[in-house]
JSON list of C-alpha atoms in Angstrom, two decimals:
[
{"chain": "A", "resi": 1, "resn": "MET", "atom": "CA", "xyz": [35.14, 23.42, 46.28]},
{"chain": "A", "resi": 2, "resn": "LYS", "atom": "CA", "xyz": [35.07, 27.11, 45.20]},
{"chain": "A", "resi": 3, "resn": "MET", "atom": "CA", "xyz": [38.72, 28.26, 44.41]},
{"chain": "A", "resi": 4, "resn": "LYS", "atom": "CA", "xyz": [40.05, 31.59, 44.43]},
{"chain": "A", "resi": 5, "resn": "PHE", "atom": "CA", "xyz": [42.13, 33.50, 41.58]},
{"chain": "A", "resi": 6, "resn": "SER", "atom": "CA", "xyz": [43.15, 36.25, 43.93]},
{"chain": "A", "resi": 7, "resn": "LYS", "atom": "CA", "xyz": [45.72, 38.64, 42.64]},
{"chain": "A", "resi": 8, "resn": "HIS", "atom": "CA", "xyz": [49.11, 38.93, 44.14]},
{"chain": "A", "resi": 9, "resn": "LYS", "atom": "CA", "xyz": [52.48, 41.01, 43.60]},
{"chain": "A", "resi": 10, "resn": "ASN", "atom": "CA", "xyz": [54.39, 40.34, 40.38]},
{"chain": "A", "resi": 11, "resn": "GLY", "atom": "CA", "xyz": [57.66, 39.03, 40.28]},
{"chain": "A", "resi": 12, "resn": "HIS", "atom": "CA", "xyz": [59.37, 42.54, 40.44]},
{"chain": "A", "resi": 13, "resn": "GLU", "atom": "CA", "xyz": [57.61, 43.27, 43.51]},
{"chain": "A", "resi": 14, "resn": "GLN", "atom": "CA", "xyz": [57.96, 39.74, 45.37]},
{"chain": "A", "resi": 15, "resn": "LYS", "atom": "CA", "xyz": [61.52, 38.16, 46.18]},
{"chain": "A", "resi": 16, "resn": "ASN", "atom": "CA", "xyz": [60.22, 34.75, 46.35]},
{"chain": "A", "resi": 17, "resn": "LYS", "atom": "CA", "xyz": [58.37, 32.71, 43.53]},
{"chain": "A", "resi": 18, "resn": "ARG", "atom": "CA", "xyz": [55.81, 29.90, 44.25]},
{"chain": "A", "resi": 19, "resn": "VAL", "atom": "CA", "xyz": [55.34, 27.19, 41.82]},
{"chain": "A", "resi": 20, "resn": "LEU", "atom": "CA", "xyz": [52.26, 24.54, 41.57]},
{"chain": "A", "resi": 21, "resn": "VAL", "atom": "CA", "xyz": [52.60, 21.30, 40.40]},
{"chain": "A", "resi": 22, "resn": "LEU", "atom": "CA", "xyz": [49.16, 19.63, 39.77]},
{"chain": "A", "resi": 23, "resn": "ASP", "atom": "CA", "xyz": [49.54, 15.70, 39.71]},
{"chain": "A", "resi": 24, "resn": "ASN", "atom": "CA", "xyz": [47.54, 14.26, 36.98]},
{"chain": "A", "resi": 25, "resn": "ASP", "atom": "CA", "xyz": [49.48, 11.08, 36.98]},
{"chain": "A", "resi": 26, "resn": "ILE", "atom": "CA", "xyz": [46.85, 8.38, 37.20]},
{"chain": "A", "resi": 27, "resn": "GLY", "atom": "CA", "xyz": [48.32, 4.77, 37.21]},
{"chain": "A", "resi": 28, "resn": "PHE", "atom": "CA", "xyz": [51.61, 5.63, 38.38]},
{"chain": "A", "resi": 29, "resn": "ASN", "atom": "CA", "xyz": [50.64, 7.09, 41.56]},
{"chain": "A", "resi": 30, "resn": "GLY", "atom": "CA", "xyz": [52.32, 10.36, 40.93]},
{"chain": "A", "resi": 31, "resn": "MET", "atom": "CA", "xyz": [55.56, 9.31, 39.94]},
{"chain": "A", "resi": 32, "resn": "SER", "atom": "CA", "xyz": [56.08, 11.71, 37.14]},
{"chain": "A", "resi": 33, "resn": "SER", "atom": "CA", "xyz": [54.66, 14.55, 38.86]},
{"chain": "A", "resi": 34, "resn": "GLN", "atom": "CA", "xyz": [57.51, 14.00, 41.62]},
{"chain": "A", "resi": 35, "resn": "LYS", "atom": "CA", "xyz": [60.13, 13.56, 39.15]},
{"chain": "A", "resi": 36, "resn": "ILE", "atom": "CA", "xyz": [58.87, 17.43, 37.96]},
{"chain": "A", "resi": 37, "resn": "VAL", "atom": "CA", "xyz": [59.24, 18.58, 41.62]},
{"chain": "A", "resi": 38, "resn": "ASP", "atom": "CA", "xyz": [62.53, 17.03, 42.01]},
{"chain": "A", "resi": 39, "resn": "ILE", "atom": "CA", "xyz": [63.65, 18.77, 38.84]},
{"chain": "A", "resi": 40, "resn": "VAL", "atom": "CA", "xyz": [62.51, 22.04, 39.71]},
{"chain": "A", "resi": 41, "resn": "ARG", "atom": "CA", "xyz": [63.96, 21.57, 43.28]},
{"chain": "A", "resi": 42, "resn": "SER", "atom": "CA", "xyz": [67.34, 20.78, 41.55]},
{"chain": "A", "resi": 43, "resn": "ILE", "atom": "CA", "xyz": [67.24, 24.00, 39.21]},
{"chain": "A", "resi": 44, "resn": "HIS", "atom": "CA", "xyz": [66.44, 26.35, 42.34]},
{"chain": "A", "resi": 45, "resn": "GLN", "atom": "CA", "xyz": [68.45, 24.27, 45.01]},
{"chain": "A", "resi": 46, "resn": "ASP", "atom": "CA", "xyz": [70.20, 27.72, 46.31]},
{"chain": "A", "resi": 47, "resn": "GLU", "atom": "CA", "xyz": [66.83, 29.87, 46.10]},
{"chain": "A", "resi": 48, "resn": "ASN", "atom": "CA", "xyz": [64.09, 30.29, 48.52]},
{"chain": "A", "resi": 49, "resn": "LYS", "atom": "CA", "xyz": [61.31, 28.91, 45.88]},
{"chain": "A", "resi": 50, "resn": "LYS", "atom": "CA", "xyz": [58.33, 27.23, 47.19]},
{"chain": "A", "resi": 51, "resn": "ILE", "atom": "CA", "xyz": [56.86, 24.29, 45.26]},
{"chain": "A", "resi": 52, "resn": "ASP", "atom": "CA", "xyz": [53.65, 22.83, 46.22]},
{"chain": "A", "resi": 53, "resn": "LEU", "atom": "CA", "xyz": [52.22, 19.24, 44.69]},
{"chain": "A", "resi": 54, "resn": "TYR", "atom": "CA", "xyz": [48.42, 18.80, 44.68]},
{"chain": "A", "resi": 55, "resn": "GLU", "atom": "CA", "xyz": [46.86, 15.56, 43.58]},
{"chain": "A", "resi": 56, "resn": "SER", "atom": "CA", "xyz": [44.54, 16.69, 40.99]},
{"chain": "A", "resi": 57, "resn": "ARG", "atom": "CA", "xyz": [43.85, 13.47, 39.88]},
{"chain": "A", "resi": 58, "resn": "ASN", "atom": "CA", "xyz": [42.06, 12.92, 43.34]},
{"chain": "A", "resi": 59, "resn": "ASN", "atom": "CA", "xyz": [40.34, 16.25, 42.52]},
{"chain": "A", "resi": 60, "resn": "VAL", "atom": "CA", "xyz": [42.54, 18.06, 45.29]},
{"chain": "A", "resi": 61, "resn": "PHE", "atom": "CA", "xyz": [43.39, 21.50, 44.49]},
{"chain": "A", "resi": 62, "resn": "PRO", "atom": "CA", "xyz": [45.09, 24.46, 46.53]},
{"chain": "A", "resi": 63, "resn": "GLU", "atom": "CA", "xyz": [42.12, 26.78, 47.69]},
{"chain": "A", "resi": 64, "resn": "ASP", "atom": "CA", "xyz": [43.99, 29.59, 45.97]},
{"chain": "A", "resi": 65, "resn": "ILE", "atom": "CA", "xyz": [45.58, 29.36, 42.66]},
{"chain": "A", "resi": 66, "resn": "GLY", "atom": "CA", "xyz": [46.16, 33.28, 42.57]},
{"chain": "A", "resi": 67, "resn": "VAL", "atom": "CA", "xyz": [48.92, 32.99, 44.81]},
{"chain": "A", "resi": 68, "resn": "TYR", "atom": "CA", "xyz": [51.26, 30.92, 42.55]},
{"chain": "A", "resi": 69, "resn": "ASP", "atom": "CA", "xyz": [53.41, 32.36, 39.83]},
{"chain": "A", "resi": 70, "resn": "ALA", "atom": "CA", "xyz": [53.59, 29.52, 37.74]},
{"chain": "A", "resi": 71, "resn": "ILE", "atom": "CA", "xyz": [51.98, 26.08, 37.20]},
{"chain": "A", "resi": 72, "resn": "ILE", "atom": "CA", "xyz": [52.97, 22.98, 35.73]},
{"chain": "A", "resi": 73, "resn": "LEU", "atom": "CA", "xyz": [50.50, 20.17, 34.41]},
{"chain": "A", "resi": 74, "resn": "SER", "atom": "CA", "xyz": [52.02, 16.83, 34.69]},
{"chain": "A", "resi": 75, "resn": "GLY", "atom": "CA", "xyz": [50.97, 14.01, 32.22]},
{"chain": "A", "resi": 76, "resn": "SER", "atom": "CA", "xyz": [48.15, 11.31, 32.68]},
{"chain": "A", "resi": 77, "resn": "SER", "atom": "CA", "xyz": [46.68, 8.39, 31.15]},
{"chain": "A", "resi": 78, "resn": "ALA", "atom": "CA", "xyz": [43.28, 10.14, 31.33]},
{"chain": "A", "resi": 79, "resn": "SER", "atom": "CA", "xyz": [42.10, 12.06, 28.18]},
{"chain": "A", "resi": 80, "resn": "ALA", "atom": "CA", "xyz": [41.90, 15.74, 27.94]},
{"chain": "A", "resi": 81, "resn": "TYR", "atom": "CA", "xyz": [38.42, 15.44, 26.24]},
{"chain": "A", "resi": 82, "resn": "GLN", "atom": "CA", "xyz": [36.80, 13.09, 29.25]},
{"chain": "A", "resi": 83, "resn": "GLN", "atom": "CA", "xyz": [34.30, 14.78, 31.36]},
{"chain": "A", "resi": 84, "resn": "GLU", "atom": "CA", "xyz": [35.51, 14.05, 34.65]},
{"chain": "A", "resi": 85, "resn": "PRO", "atom": "CA", "xyz": [34.94, 16.85, 37.19]},
{"chain": "A", "resi": 86, "resn": "TRP", "atom": "CA", "xyz": [38.92, 17.13, 38.01]},
{"chain": "A", "resi": 87, "resn": "ILE", "atom": "CA", "xyz": [39.89, 17.37, 34.36]},
{"chain": "A", "resi": 88, "resn": "LYS", "atom": "CA", "xyz": [36.84, 20.11, 34.05]},
{"chain": "A", "resi": 89, "resn": "THR", "atom": "CA", "xyz": [38.60, 21.88, 37.30]},
{"chain": "A", "resi": 90, "resn": "LEU", "atom": "CA", "xyz": [42.05, 21.76, 35.64]},
{"chain": "A", "resi": 91, "resn": "LYS", "atom": "CA", "xyz": [40.49, 23.84, 32.42]},
{"chain": "A", "resi": 92, "resn": "GLU", "atom": "CA", "xyz": [38.97, 26.36, 34.52]},
{"chain": "A", "resi": 93, "resn": "ILE", "atom": "CA", "xyz": [42.27, 26.72, 36.36]},
{"chain": "A", "resi": 94, "resn": "VAL", "atom": "CA", "xyz": [44.33, 27.03, 32.86]},
{"chain": "A", "resi": 95, "resn": "LYS", "atom": "CA", "xyz": [41.31, 29.54, 31.46]},
{"chain": "A", "resi": 96, "resn": "GLU", "atom": "CA", "xyz": [41.44, 31.83, 34.63]},
{"chain": "A", "resi": 97, "resn": "SER", "atom": "CA", "xyz": [44.83, 31.69, 34.99]},
{"chain": "A", "resi": 98, "resn": "GLY", "atom": "CA", "xyz": [45.87, 32.44, 31.58]},
{"chain": "A", "resi": 99, "resn": "GLU", "atom": "CA", "xyz": [43.56, 35.46, 31.69]},
{"chain": "A", "resi": 100, "resn": "THR", "atom": "CA", "xyz": [45.72, 36.68, 34.60]},
{"chain": "A", "resi": 101, "resn": "GLY", "atom": "CA", "xyz": [48.86, 36.40, 32.75]},
{"chain": "A", "resi": 102, "resn": "LYS", "atom": "CA", "xyz": [50.13, 33.47, 34.80]},
{"chain": "A", "resi": 103, "resn": "ASN", "atom": "CA", "xyz": [53.16, 31.20, 33.53]},
{"chain": "A", "resi": 104, "resn": "ILE", "atom": "CA", "xyz": [51.75, 27.51, 32.78]},
{"chain": "A", "resi": 105, "resn": "LEU", "atom": "CA", "xyz": [53.63, 24.45, 31.31]},
{"chain": "A", "resi": 106, "resn": "GLY", "atom": "CA", "xyz": [51.85, 21.31, 30.46]},
{"chain": "A", "resi": 107, "resn": "ILE", "atom": "CA", "xyz": [53.49, 18.03, 30.04]},
{"chain": "A", "resi": 108, "resn": "CYS", "atom": "CA", "xyz": [51.65, 15.60, 27.51]},
{"chain": "A", "resi": 109, "resn": "PHE", "atom": "CA", "xyz": [48.04, 15.32, 28.89]},
{"chain": "A", "resi": 110, "resn": "GLY", "atom": "CA", "xyz": [48.74, 18.83, 30.48]},
{"chain": "A", "resi": 111, "resn": "HIS", "atom": "CA", "xyz": [50.08, 20.06, 26.75]},
{"chain": "A", "resi": 112, "resn": "GLN", "atom": "CA", "xyz": [46.41, 18.51, 25.50]},
{"chain": "A", "resi": 113, "resn": "ILE", "atom": "CA", "xyz": [44.76, 20.36, 28.45]},
{"chain": "A", "resi": 114, "resn": "ILE", "atom": "CA", "xyz": [46.11, 23.76, 27.45]},
{"chain": "A", "resi": 115, "resn": "ALA", "atom": "CA", "xyz": [45.42, 23.23, 23.76]},
{"chain": "A", "resi": 116, "resn": "SER", "atom": "CA", "xyz": [41.80, 22.33, 24.46]},
{"chain": "A", "resi": 117, "resn": "VAL", "atom": "CA", "xyz": [41.39, 25.50, 26.45]},
{"chain": "A", "resi": 118, "resn": "TYR", "atom": "CA", "xyz": [42.44, 27.64, 23.66]},
{"chain": "A", "resi": 119, "resn": "GLY", "atom": "CA", "xyz": [40.58, 26.39, 21.10]},
{"chain": "A", "resi": 120, "resn": "ALA", "atom": "CA", "xyz": [42.41, 23.17, 19.65]},
{"chain": "A", "resi": 121, "resn": "GLU", "atom": "CA", "xyz": [40.77, 19.76, 19.18]},
{"chain": "A", "resi": 122, "resn": "VAL", "atom": "CA", "xyz": [42.11, 16.69, 21.07]},
{"chain": "A", "resi": 123, "resn": "ILE", "atom": "CA", "xyz": [41.67, 13.34, 19.64]},
{"chain": "A", "resi": 124, "resn": "SER", "atom": "CA", "xyz": [42.82, 9.70, 19.53]},
{"chain": "A", "resi": 125, "resn": "SER", "atom": "CA", "xyz": [45.52, 8.92, 16.94]},
{"chain": "A", "resi": 126, "resn": "GLY", "atom": "CA", "xyz": [44.21, 5.05, 17.30]},
{"chain": "A", "resi": 127, "resn": "ASN", "atom": "CA", "xyz": [48.15, 4.31, 17.93]},
{"chain": "A", "resi": 128, "resn": "PHE", "atom": "CA", "xyz": [50.97, 4.88, 20.40]},
{"chain": "A", "resi": 129, "resn": "GLU", "atom": "CA", "xyz": [53.86, 6.87, 20.12]},
{"chain": "A", "resi": 130, "resn": "VAL", "atom": "CA", "xyz": [56.20, 5.65, 22.72]},
{"chain": "A", "resi": 131, "resn": "GLY", "atom": "CA", "xyz": [59.75, 5.42, 23.34]},
{"chain": "A", "resi": 132, "resn": "TRP", "atom": "CA", "xyz": [62.46, 8.14, 23.02]},
{"chain": "A", "resi": 133, "resn": "LYS", "atom": "CA", "xyz": [61.78, 10.13, 19.59]},
{"chain": "A", "resi": 134, "resn": "ASP", "atom": "CA", "xyz": [63.33, 12.55, 17.85]},
{"chain": "A", "resi": 135, "resn": "VAL", "atom": "CA", "xyz": [61.78, 15.94, 17.70]},
{"chain": "A", "resi": 136, "resn": "LEU", "atom": "CA", "xyz": [62.30, 18.97, 15.80]},
{"chain": "A", "resi": 137, "resn": "VAL", "atom": "CA", "xyz": [62.28, 22.39, 17.85]},
{"chain": "A", "resi": 138, "resn": "SER", "atom": "CA", "xyz": [62.38, 25.78, 17.06]},
{"chain": "A", "resi": 139, "resn": "LYS", "atom": "CA", "xyz": [64.28, 28.78, 18.42]},
{"chain": "A", "resi": 140, "resn": "ASP", "atom": "CA", "xyz": [61.50, 29.38, 20.77]},
{"chain": "A", "resi": 141, "resn": "PRO", "atom": "CA", "xyz": [62.34, 30.55, 24.24]},
{"chain": "A", "resi": 142, "resn": "LEU", "atom": "CA", "xyz": [61.39, 27.27, 25.64]},
{"chain": "A", "resi": 143, "resn": "PHE", "atom": "CA", "xyz": [64.17, 25.48, 23.62]},
{"chain": "A", "resi": 144, "resn": "ARG", "atom": "CA", "xyz": [66.84, 27.93, 24.29]},
{"chain": "A", "resi": 145, "resn": "GLY", "atom": "CA", "xyz": [70.31, 26.43, 24.12]},
{"chain": "A", "resi": 146, "resn": "LEU", "atom": "CA", "xyz": [69.11, 23.26, 22.30]},
{"chain": "A", "resi": 147, "resn": "PRO", "atom": "CA", "xyz": [69.99, 21.57, 18.98]},
{"chain": "A", "resi": 148, "resn": "THR", "atom": "CA", "xyz": [67.30, 21.52, 16.21]},
{"chain": "A", "resi": 149, "resn": "SER", "atom": "CA", "xyz": [66.50, 18.00, 17.17]},
{"chain": "A", "resi": 150, "resn": "VAL", "atom": "CA", "xyz": [66.30, 16.48, 20.48]},
{"chain": "A", "resi": 151, "resn": "ASN", "atom": "CA", "xyz": [65.61, 13.08, 21.62]},
{"chain": "A", "resi": 152, "resn": "GLN", "atom": "CA", "xyz": [62.67, 12.99, 24.12]},
{"chain": "A", "resi": 153, "resn": "TYR", "atom": "CA", "xyz": [60.46, 10.28, 26.24]},
{"chain": "A", "resi": 154, "resn": "GLU", "atom": "CA", "xyz": [56.79, 9.61, 24.65]},
{"chain": "A", "resi": 155, "resn": "ILE", "atom": "CA", "xyz": [53.97, 7.67, 25.56]},
{"chain": "A", "resi": 156, "resn": "HIS", "atom": "CA", "xyz": [50.67, 8.75, 24.26]},
{"chain": "A", "resi": 157, "resn": "LYS", "atom": "CA", "xyz": [47.84, 7.99, 22.00]},
{"chain": "A", "resi": 158, "resn": "ASP", "atom": "CA", "xyz": [45.89, 11.29, 21.96]},
{"chain": "A", "resi": 159, "resn": "ILE", "atom": "CA", "xyz": [47.25, 14.19, 19.77]},
{"chain": "A", "resi": 160, "resn": "ILE", "atom": "CA", "xyz": [46.38, 18.01, 18.44]},
{"chain": "A", "resi": 161, "resn": "PRO", "atom": "CA", "xyz": [45.91, 17.38, 14.60]},
{"chain": "A", "resi": 162, "resn": "VAL", "atom": "CA", "xyz": [45.90, 21.34, 14.04]},
{"chain": "A", "resi": 163, "resn": "VAL", "atom": "CA", "xyz": [45.98, 24.49, 16.20]},
{"chain": "A", "resi": 164, "resn": "PRO", "atom": "CA", "xyz": [43.99, 27.69, 15.92]},
{"chain": "A", "resi": 165, "resn": "GLU", "atom": "CA", "xyz": [45.43, 31.19, 15.14]},
{"chain": "A", "resi": 166, "resn": "ASN", "atom": "CA", "xyz": [46.18, 31.89, 18.77]},
{"chain": "A", "resi": 167, "resn": "LEU", "atom": "CA", "xyz": [48.60, 28.67, 19.18]},
{"chain": "A", "resi": 168, "resn": "GLU", "atom": "CA", "xyz": [52.04, 28.58, 17.64]},
{"chain": "A", "resi": 169, "resn": "VAL", "atom": "CA", "xyz": [53.43, 24.98, 16.97]},
{"chain": "A", "resi": 170, "resn": "ILE", "atom": "CA", "xyz": [56.97, 25.33, 18.33]},
{"chain": "A", "resi": 171, "resn": "ALA", "atom": "CA", "xyz": [57.97, 21.78, 17.91]},
{"chain": "A", "resi": 172, "resn": "GLN", "atom": "CA", "xyz": [56.88, 18.56, 15.96]},
{"chain": "A", "resi": 173, "resn": "ASN", "atom": "CA", "xyz": [57.95, 15.19, 14.41]},
{"chain": "A", "resi": 174, "resn": "SER", "atom": "CA", "xyz": [56.57, 12.62, 12.18]},
{"chain": "A", "resi": 175, "resn": "PHE", "atom": "CA", "xyz": [53.82, 11.76, 14.38]},
{"chain": "A", "resi": 176, "resn": "GLY", "atom": "CA", "xyz": [52.57, 15.37, 14.81]},
{"chain": "A", "resi": 177, "resn": "ILE", "atom": "CA", "xyz": [52.63, 18.45, 16.87]},
{"chain": "A", "resi": 178, "resn": "GLN", "atom": "CA", "xyz": [54.99, 18.12, 19.88]},
{"chain": "A", "resi": 179, "resn": "ALA", "atom": "CA", "xyz": [55.06, 21.58, 21.50]},
{"chain": "A", "resi": 180, "resn": "ILE", "atom": "CA", "xyz": [52.84, 24.62, 21.36]},
{"chain": "A", "resi": 181, "resn": "ARG", "atom": "CA", "xyz": [52.85, 28.24, 22.93]},
{"chain": "A", "resi": 182, "resn": "VAL", "atom": "CA", "xyz": [49.91, 30.56, 23.36]},
{"chain": "A", "resi": 183, "resn": "LYS", "atom": "CA", "xyz": [51.01, 33.52, 21.43]},
{"chain": "A", "resi": 184, "resn": "GLY", "atom": "CA", "xyz": [52.21, 36.46, 23.66]},
{"chain": "A", "resi": 185, "resn": "THR", "atom": "CA", "xyz": [52.45, 34.21, 26.93]},
{"chain": "A", "resi": 186, "resn": "ASN", "atom": "CA", "xyz": [54.45, 32.10, 28.77]},
{"chain": "A", "resi": 187, "resn": "ILE", "atom": "CA", "xyz": [51.83, 29.39, 28.49]},
{"chain": "A", "resi": 188, "resn": "CYS", "atom": "CA", "xyz": [53.57, 26.37, 26.52]},
{"chain": "A", "resi": 189, "resn": "GLY", "atom": "CA", "xyz": [52.93, 22.71, 26.11]},
{"chain": "A", "resi": 190, "resn": "VAL", "atom": "CA", "xyz": [54.97, 19.72, 25.42]},
{"chain": "A", "resi": 191, "resn": "GLN", "atom": "CA", "xyz": [53.78, 16.55, 24.28]},
{"chain": "A", "resi": 192, "resn": "PHE", "atom": "CA", "xyz": [56.93, 14.62, 25.56]},
{"chain": "A", "resi": 193, "resn": "HIS", "atom": "CA", "xyz": [58.18, 14.02, 28.89]},
{"chain": "A", "resi": 194, "resn": "PRO", "atom": "CA", "xyz": [61.15, 16.18, 29.92]},
{"chain": "A", "resi": 195, "resn": "GLU", "atom": "CA", "xyz": [60.78, 14.99, 33.23]},
{"chain": "A", "resi": 196, "resn": "ILE", "atom": "CA", "xyz": [61.22, 11.19, 32.68]},
{"chain": "A", "resi": 197, "resn": "ASP", "atom": "CA", "xyz": [64.80, 9.70, 32.74]},
{"chain": "A", "resi": 198, "resn": "GLN", "atom": "CA", "xyz": [66.18, 6.65, 31.32]},
{"chain": "A", "resi": 199, "resn": "ASN", "atom": "CA", "xyz": [65.46, 4.45, 34.07]},
{"chain": "A", "resi": 200, "resn": "THR", "atom": "CA", "xyz": [61.67, 5.67, 34.66]},
{"chain": "A", "resi": 201, "resn": "GLY", "atom": "CA", "xyz": [60.84, 5.51, 31.20]},
{"chain": "A", "resi": 202, "resn": "LYS", "atom": "CA", "xyz": [62.39, 1.57, 31.03]},
{"chain": "A", "resi": 203, "resn": "TYR", "atom": "CA", "xyz": [59.94, 1.37, 34.17]},
{"chain": "A", "resi": 204, "resn": "ILE", "atom": "CA", "xyz": [56.98, 2.75, 32.60]},
{"chain": "A", "resi": 205, "resn": "LEU", "atom": "CA", "xyz": [57.32, 0.74, 29.42]},
{"chain": "A", "resi": 206, "resn": "LYS", "atom": "CA", "xyz": [57.93, -2.87, 31.34]},
{"chain": "A", "resi": 207, "resn": "SER", "atom": "CA", "xyz": [54.86, -2.13, 33.25]},
{"chain": "A", "resi": 208, "resn": "ARG", "atom": "CA", "xyz": [53.02, -1.35, 29.98]},
{"chain": "A", "resi": 209, "resn": "ALA", "atom": "CA", "xyz": [54.49, -4.12, 28.12]},
{"chain": "A", "resi": 210, "resn": "ASP", "atom": "CA", "xyz": [51.05, -6.40, 27.57]},
{"chain": "A", "resi": 211, "resn": "GLN", "atom": "CA", "xyz": [49.09, -3.20, 26.56]},
{"chain": "A", "resi": 212, "resn": "LEU", "atom": "CA", "xyz": [51.78, -2.00, 23.95]},
{"chain": "A", "resi": 213, "resn": "LYS", "atom": "CA", "xyz": [52.27, -5.55, 22.69]},
{"chain": "A", "resi": 214, "resn": "HIS", "atom": "CA", "xyz": [48.60, -5.25, 21.48]},
{"chain": "A", "resi": 215, "resn": "PHE", "atom": "CA", "xyz": [49.73, -2.30, 19.40]},
{"chain": "A", "resi": 216, "resn": "GLY", "atom": "CA", "xyz": [52.58, -4.47, 17.96]},
{"chain": "A", "resi": 217, "resn": "ILE", "atom": "CA", "xyz": [55.26, -2.53, 19.68]},
{"chain": "A", "resi": 218, "resn": "SER", "atom": "CA", "xyz": [58.25, -4.04, 21.14]},
{"chain": "A", "resi": 219, "resn": "ILE", "atom": "CA", "xyz": [59.48, -2.55, 24.56]},
{"chain": "A", "resi": 220, "resn": "ASP", "atom": "CA", "xyz": [63.04, -3.79, 23.74]},
{"chain": "A", "resi": 221, "resn": "ASP", "atom": "CA", "xyz": [62.99, -1.52, 20.40]},
{"chain": "A", "resi": 222, "resn": "CYS", "atom": "CA", "xyz": [61.67, 1.36, 22.30]},
{"chain": "A", "resi": 223, "resn": "ILE", "atom": "CA", "xyz": [64.41, 1.27, 25.02]},
{"chain": "A", "resi": 224, "resn": "LYS", "atom": "CA", "xyz": [66.96, 1.20, 22.41]},
{"chain": "A", "resi": 225, "resn": "THR", "atom": "CA", "xyz": [66.09, 4.77, 20.95]},
{"chain": "A", "resi": 226, "resn": "TYR", "atom": "CA", "xyz": [67.47, 6.57, 23.91]},
{"chain": "A", "resi": 227, "resn": "ASP", "atom": "CA", "xyz": [70.25, 8.75, 23.20]},
{"chain": "A", "resi": 228, "resn": "ALA", "atom": "CA", "xyz": [71.95, 10.08, 26.33]},
{"chain": "A", "resi": 229, "resn": "SER", "atom": "CA", "xyz": [73.48, 12.84, 24.46]},
{"chain": "A", "resi": 230, "resn": "SER", "atom": "CA", "xyz": [70.03, 14.47, 23.82]},
{"chain": "A", "resi": 231, "resn": "ASP", "atom": "CA", "xyz": [68.99, 14.53, 27.61]},
{"chain": "A", "resi": 232, "resn": "TYR", "atom": "CA", "xyz": [67.74, 18.11, 27.64]},
{"chain": "A", "resi": 233, "resn": "GLY", "atom": "CA", "xyz": [64.60, 17.70, 29.86]},
{"chain": "A", "resi": 234, "resn": "THR", "atom": "CA", "xyz": [66.04, 19.64, 32.65]},
{"chain": "A", "resi": 235, "resn": "THR", "atom": "CA", "xyz": [67.20, 22.31, 30.33]},
{"chain": "A", "resi": 236, "resn": "ILE", "atom": "CA", "xyz": [63.55, 22.70, 28.86]},
{"chain": "A", "resi": 237, "resn": "ILE", "atom": "CA", "xyz": [62.11, 23.16, 32.60]},
{"chain": "A", "resi": 238, "resn": "ARG", "atom": "CA", "xyz": [64.72, 25.28, 33.44]},
{"chain": "A", "resi": 239, "resn": "ASN", "atom": "CA", "xyz": [64.09, 27.52, 30.40]},
{"chain": "A", "resi": 240, "resn": "PHE", "atom": "CA", "xyz": [60.13, 27.69, 31.14]},
{"chain": "A", "resi": 241, "resn": "LEU", "atom": "CA", "xyz": [60.99, 28.76, 34.67]},
{"chain": "A", "resi": 242, "resn": "MET", "atom": "CA", "xyz": [63.70, 31.55, 33.43]},
{"chain": "A", "resi": 243, "resn": "GLY", "atom": "CA", "xyz": [60.48, 33.00, 31.60]},
{"chain": "A", "resi": 244, "resn": "VAL", "atom": "CA", "xyz": [58.92, 33.07, 35.13]},
{"chain": "A", "resi": 245, "resn": "ASP", "atom": "CA", "xyz": [61.91, 34.72, 36.92]},
{"chain": "A", "resi": 246, "resn": "GLN", "atom": "CA", "xyz": [62.01, 37.35, 34.32]},
{"chain": "A", "resi": 247, "resn": "GLN", "atom": "CA", "xyz": [58.50, 38.50, 34.89]}
]
């Protein structure tokens, strides 16, 4: 399907914003993507903000990307360097939307898709970062109101080892780069999962227990790393959407 990238009125000229969530969540039937939708709706429950969810993992995309003010790319068990048709389409969407100044947030796999489009290499680390991990964040607007270290849910093997000059690293930890921003834009990626709460995280860990055991990873140890006082996922998504509203 040939998608359109039509131009529409900017944020100062239109009353209601439109948010597109692209569901890349292979393996969990879109569970994490629905969590993203729920958070966006909870943030804007008193506003007439339209939120659309499309199953990009099944190669289903909206006909016209241009009508959206913001795009959120979910995580996935797929890899950004795979050559599947739907992954190529995701990259086309990020490239074309970025060129028109659209707001984009990528989560985990989505973060790696953004990095790949903007010139970074995505590779397998050969190991898992999994469970709730401490992440050092910068003073970037995406982390407005957060302490310098936050405890966020992770489950990934792929990483971005280095970034080119057009990307800024805005969060990191001992495993590597944890968040990026395309300089001069509201296009960001986070390696962790701000949408995943404790119960959902536990469910995902337990469902992948055999796979993680192969890497010597204890599910119980992963669950123990959860820090309820550092539950800033909704704040991070809200901060991204504030950038959308200010345009």
